[in-house]
mmCIF file of C-alpha atoms in Angstrom:
data_model
loop_
_atom_site.group_PDB
_atom_site.id
_atom_site.type_symbol
_atom_site.label_atom_id
_atom_site.label_comp_id
_atom_site.label_asym_id
_atom_site.label_seq_id
_atom_site.Cartn_x
_atom_site.Cartn_y
_atom_site.Cartn_z
ATOM 1 C CA MET J 285 0.000 0.000 0.000
ATOM 2 C CA GLU J 286 1.332 3.433 -0.972
ATOM 3 C CA HIS J 287 1.013 6.546 1.192
ATOM 4 C CA VAL J 288 1.554 10.007 -0.321
ATOM 5 C CA PHE J 289 1.460 13.059 1.954
ATOM 6 C CA LYS J 290 2.879 16.570 2.336
ATOM 7 C CA PRO J 291 4.000 18.678 5.304
ATOM 8 C CA ASP J 292 1.374 20.833 6.979
ATOM 9 C CA LYS J 293 1.218 24.611 6.373
ATOM 10 C CA LYS J 294 2.352 25.053 9.972
ATOM 11 C CA TYR J 295 5.823 24.026 8.804
ATOM 12 C CA PHE J 296 6.164 27.386 7.032
ATOM 13 C CA THR J 297 4.735 29.139 10.107
ATOM 14 C CA LYS J 298 7.579 27.544 12.080
ATOM 15 C CA VAL J 299 10.092 29.058 9.631
ATOM 16 C CA LEU J 300 8.505 32.511 10.102
ATOM 17 C CA TRP J 301 8.627 32.163 13.887
ATOM 18 C CA ILE J 302 12.311 31.163 13.766
ATOM 19 C CA GLN J 303 13.055 34.200 11.571
ATOM 20 C CA LEU J 304 11.097 36.446 13.922
ATOM 21 C CA ALA J 305 13.017 35.106 16.951
ATOM 22 C CA THR J 306 16.289 35.667 15.068
ATOM 23 C CA THR J 307 15.222 39.243 14.229
ATOM 24 C CA VAL J 308 14.323 40.040 17.850
ATOM 25 C CA PHE J 309 17.548 38.490 19.214
ATOM 26 C CA THR J 310 19.722 40.330 16.653
ATOM 27 C CA SER J 311 17.946 43.648 17.278
ATOM 28 C CA VAL J 312 18.407 43.341 21.047
ATOM 29 C CA ALA J 313 22.096 42.449 20.574
ATOM 30 C CA ALA J 314 22.560 45.418 18.206
ATOM 31 C CA SER J 315 20.878 47.751 20.729
ATOM 32 C CA VAL J 316 23.186 46.582 23.533
ATOM 33 C CA ILE J 317 26.298 47.012 21.340
ATOM 34 C CA HIS J 318 25.014 50.464 20.237
ATOM 35 C CA LEU J 319 24.584 51.516 23.873
ATOM 36 C CA ILE J 320 28.058 50.268 24.883
ATOM 37 C CA VAL J 321 29.744 52.017 21.940
ATOM 38 C CA ARG J 322 27.814 55.237 22.603
ATOM 39 C CA LEU J 323 28.726 55.234 26.311
ATOM 40 C CA ALA J 324 32.358 54.629 25.313
ATOM 41 C CA GLY J 325 32.210 57.767 23.178
ATOM 42 C CA GLY J 326 31.964 56.058 19.820
ATOM 43 C CA LYS J 327 31.567 58.072 16.642
ATOM 44 C CA PRO J 328 28.197 58.290 14.820
ATOM 45 C CA GLU J 329 29.770 56.426 11.874
ATOM 46 C CA ALA J 330 30.556 53.458 14.146
ATOM 47 C CA LEU J 331 26.992 53.414 15.485
ATOM 48 C CA LEU J 332 25.606 53.456 11.933
ATOM 49 C CA ALA J 333 27.965 50.624 10.936
ATOM 50 C CA ILE J 334 26.650 48.477 13.805
ATOM 51 C CA TRP J 335 23.079 48.777 12.545
ATOM 52 C CA ILE J 336 24.042 48.186 8.908
ATOM 53 C CA ILE J 337 25.928 45.012 9.888
ATOM 54 C CA CYS J 338 22.996 43.753 11.990
ATOM 55 C CA ILE J 339 20.002 44.876 9.916
ATOM 56 C CA GLY J 340 21.459 44.055 6.466
ATOM 57 C CA PRO J 341 21.458 40.244 6.901
ATOM 58 C CA LEU J 342 18.006 40.390 8.523
ATOM 59 C CA LEU J 343 16.541 42.224 5.516
ATOM 60 C CA LEU J 344 18.129 39.683 3.158
ATOM 61 C CA MET J 345 16.670 36.875 5.259
ATOM 62 C CA TRP J 346 13.125 38.292 5.057
ATOM 63 C CA ILE J 347 13.320 39.326 1.386
ATOM 64 C CA ILE J 348 15.189 36.313 -0.055
ATOM 65 C CA ALA J 349 15.087 33.393 2.413
ATOM 66 C CA THR J 350 11.355 33.646 3.216
ATOM 67 C CA PRO J 351 10.021 33.043 -0.338
ATOM 68 C CA ILE J 352 12.657 30.317 -0.892
ATOM 69 C CA ALA J 353 11.511 28.551 2.288
ATOM 70 C CA PHE J 354 7.858 28.886 1.237
ATOM 71 C CA TYR J 355 8.357 27.289 -2.192
ATOM 72 C CA TRP J 356 10.769 24.671 -0.856
ATOM 73 C CA ILE J 357 8.220 23.516 1.751
ATOM 74 C CA LYS J 358 5.478 23.614 -0.907
ATOM 75 C CA SER J 359 7.579 21.301 -3.114
ATOM 76 C CA LEU J 360 8.069 18.709 -0.353
ATOM 77 C CA GLU J 361 6.249 15.403 -0.801
ATOM 78 C CA TYR J 362 6.684 12.168 1.125
ATOM 79 C CA GLN J 363 5.868 8.734 -0.291
ATOM 80 C CA ILE J 364 5.829 5.450 1.619
ATOM 81 C CA HIS J 365 6.017 2.416 -0.681
ATOM 82 C CA ASP J 366 6.175 -1.276 0.222
ATOM 83 C CA ASP J 367 9.956 -1.415 -0.017
ATOM 84 C CA ARG J 368 11.141 2.186 0.253
ATOM 85 C CA LEU J 369 10.586 5.740 1.435
ATOM 86 C CA LYS J 370 10.743 8.567 -1.104
ATOM 87 C CA ILE J 371 11.266 12.254 -0.372
ATOM 88 C CA ASN J 372 10.599 14.647 -3.266
ATOM 89 C CA GLN J 373 11.915 18.186 -2.925
ATOM 90 C CA GLY J 374 13.339 21.148 -4.821
ATOM 91 C CA ILE J 375 12.230 24.443 -6.349
ATOM 92 C CA ILE J 376 14.156 24.766 -9.622
ATOM 93 C CA THR J 377 16.044 21.465 -9.494
ATOM 94 C CA LYS J 378 13.718 18.661 -8.403
ATOM 95 C CA THR J 379 15.316 15.831 -6.481
ATOM 96 C CA GLN J 380 13.934 12.509 -5.296
ATOM 97 C CA LYS J 381 15.603 10.725 -2.407
ATOM 98 C CA ASN J 382 14.978 6.959 -2.301
ATOM 99 C CA ILE J 383 15.655 5.238 1.022
ATOM 100 C CA PRO J 384 15.123 1.443 0.943
ATOM 101 C CA PHE J 385 13.587 0.063 4.145
ATOM 102 C CA ARG J 386 16.227 -2.701 4.223
ATOM 103 C CA ALA J 387 18.899 0.029 4.706
ATOM 104 C CA ILE J 388 17.021 1.834 7.508
ATOM 105 C CA THR J 389 18.241 1.197 11.052
ATOM 106 C CA ASP J 390 15.929 3.493 13.036
ATOM 107 C CA PHE J 391 13.373 6.314 13.012
ATOM 108 C CA ILE J 392 13.608 9.207 15.462
ATOM 109 C CA MET J 393 10.711 11.510 16.339
ATOM 110 C CA GLU J 394 11.844 15.106 16.788
ATOM 111 C CA ARG J 395 9.850 18.002 18.215
ATOM 112 C CA THR J 396 11.534 21.349 18.756
ATOM 113 C CA LEU J 397 10.052 24.107 20.947
ATOM 114 C CA PHE J 398 8.295 25.672 17.933
ATOM 115 C CA ASP J 399 7.056 22.217 16.832
ATOM 116 C CA ARG J 400 5.425 21.645 20.224
ATOM 117 C CA ILE J 401 3.794 25.084 20.190
ATOM 118 C CA LEU J 402 2.420 24.534 16.662
ATOM 119 C CA GLY J 403 1.433 20.893 17.238
ATOM 120 C CA ILE J 404 3.693 19.400 14.574
ATOM 121 C CA GLY J 405 6.667 17.044 14.562
ATOM 122 C CA ALA J 406 9.302 15.441 12.378
ATOM 123 C CA VAL J 407 10.513 11.906 11.734
ATOM 124 C CA LYS J 408 14.233 11.500 11.074
ATOM 125 C CA VAL J 409 15.427 8.476 9.122
ATOM 126 C CA GLN J 410 18.647 6.783 10.189
ATOM 127 C CA THR J 411 20.551 4.328 7.995
ATOM 128 C CA ALA J 412 23.836 2.438 8.197
ATOM 129 C CA GLY J 413 25.436 5.000 5.851
ATOM 130 C CA GLN J 414 24.149 8.142 7.568
ATOM 131 C CA SER J 415 27.651 9.196 8.621
ATOM 132 C CA MET J 416 28.135 10.325 5.010
ATOM 133 C CA GLN J 417 25.392 12.934 5.463
ATOM 134 C CA PRO J 418 26.299 16.348 6.970
ATOM 135 C CA SER J 419 22.990 16.361 8.879
ATOM 136 C CA GLY J 420 23.732 13.016 10.544
ATOM 137 C CA TYR J 421 20.582 11.352 9.164
ATOM 138 C CA GLU J 422 19.563 10.063 5.752
ATOM 139 C CA GLY J 423 16.219 11.855 5.420
ATOM 140 C CA LYS J 424 13.712 13.919 7.360
ATOM 141 C CA LEU J 425 9.933 14.078 7.171
ATOM 142 C CA GLY J 426 9.230 17.491 8.666
ATOM 143 C CA GLY J 427 6.084 19.489 9.382
ATOM 144 C CA LEU J 428 3.836 16.513 10.185
ATOM 145 C CA ILE J 429 0.620 16.877 12.157
ATOM 146 C CA GLU J 430 0.203 13.087 12.559
ATOM 147 C CA TYR J 431 3.886 12.491 13.229
ATOM 148 C CA GLU J 432 3.182 9.589 15.655
ATOM 149 C CA LYS J 433 1.009 7.822 13.056
ATOM 150 C CA TRP J 434 3.673 8.091 10.329
ATOM 151 C CA HIS J 435 6.381 7.047 12.784
ATOM 152 C CA SER J 436 4.385 3.875 13.593
ATOM 153 C CA ILE J 437 3.689 3.101 9.907
ATOM 154 C CA LEU J 438 7.370 3.449 9.030
ATOM 155 C CA ASN J 439 8.421 1.281 11.992
ATOM 156 C CA GLU J 440 5.976 -1.444 10.923
ATOM 157 C CA LYS J 441 7.365 -1.379 7.386
ATOM 158 C CA VAL J 442 10.914 -1.884 8.669
ATOM 159 C CA LYS J 443 9.818 -4.633 11.095
ATOM 160 C CA SER J 444 8.050 -6.507 8.291
ATOM 161 C CA LEU J 445 11.312 -6.543 6.300
ATOM 162 C CA HIS J 446 13.461 -7.406 9.350
ATOM 163 C CA PRO J 447 11.468 -10.023 11.296
ATOM 164 C CA LEU J 448 12.459 -11.005 14.839
ATOM 165 C CA SER J 449 13.402 -14.538 13.762
ATOM 166 C CA GLU J 450 16.031 -13.067 11.460
ATOM 167 C CA SER J 451 17.669 -11.087 14.252
ATOM 168 C CA VAL J 452 17.667 -14.173 16.539
ATOM 169 C CA THR J 453 19.394 -16.369 13.945
ATOM 170 C CA VAL J 454 21.985 -13.667 13.397
ATOM 171 C CA ALA J 455 22.569 -13.170 17.135
ATOM 172 C CA GLU J 456 22.849 -16.872 18.079
ATOM 173 C CA PRO J 457 26.152 -17.645 16.286
ATOM 174 C CA ARG J 458 27.662 -14.499 17.799
ATOM 175 C CA GLN J 459 26.694 -15.598 21.316
ATOM 176 C CA LYS J 460 28.073 -19.062 20.612
ATOM 177 C CA SER J 461 31.414 -17.722 19.403
ATOM 178 C CA GLU J 462 31.711 -15.488 22.483
ATOM 179 C CA LYS J 463 31.092 -18.528 24.710
ATOM 180 C CA GLU J 464 33.742 -20.516 22.838
ATOM 181 C CA ILE J 465 36.257 -17.697 23.332
ATOM 182 C CA LEU J 466 35.568 -17.619 27.092
ATOM 183 C CA VAL J 467 36.024 -21.402 27.318
ATOM 184 C CA LYS J 468 39.374 -21.138 25.490
ATOM 185 C CA ILE J 469 40.507 -18.356 27.834
ATOM 186 C CA LEU J 470 39.549 -20.489 30.845
ATOM 187 C CA ASP J 471 41.479 -23.466 29.445
ATOM 188 C CA GLU J 472 44.557 -21.299 28.907
ATOM 189 C CA LEU J 473 44.340 -19.925 32.452
ATOM 190 C CA LYS J 474 44.159 -23.490 33.813
ATOM 191 C CA GLU J 475 47.240 -24.413 31.751
ATOM 192 C CA ILE J 476 49.127 -21.392 33.094
ATOM 193 C CA LYS J 477 48.169 -22.362 36.671
ATOM 194 C CA LYS J 478 49.455 -25.926 36.145
ATOM 195 C CA ASN J 479 52.763 -24.668 34.733
ATOM 196 C CA THR J 480 53.318 -22.245 37.636
ATOM 197 C CA ALA J 481 52.430 -24.964 40.167
ATOM 198 C CA LYS J 482 55.060 -27.339 38.619
ATOM 199 C CA LYS J 483 57.788 -24.694 38.806
ATOM 200 C CA GLN J 484 57.111 -24.153 42.507
#
């Protein structure tokens, strides 16, 4: 059975809230620096430079980053197939990330402060090769209202491909080999004890 779904509109609201928090924090920091420089007898040119340095990036963020975030979130689409998870994304260049369930090791539910306030969550996908990714995970399904439902569905898919019997048969030989190693160590210790006893 195939599931196709998109992130909720609250995902973009989260982006706006993060930008707003960044704007407030930067403005407060700029005000404090302005006050310190002014009390230290700083020149008007220095005070103006402080605000240009602080306000410039904020304006770029609101003018450029906001529409990019909007269209990027709008382009996001998640697909759960029988054997794999697909994440479609991109504004100009469309990309499709295919993550086979057989390669997935775990799913992690993530809810930041803004996620909890907005009632959304994310599911991060971990694989054996995730160390190659700068983010530390293979894929992320963000902006989900029913994040617990999708987390459960994905877990069931992985469990169906990696049954418990399989993990037991893999674990048994390992346990056996560890036991054999301990027996060999014990035998060697007994041999050492005999040799030391003879010398005495």
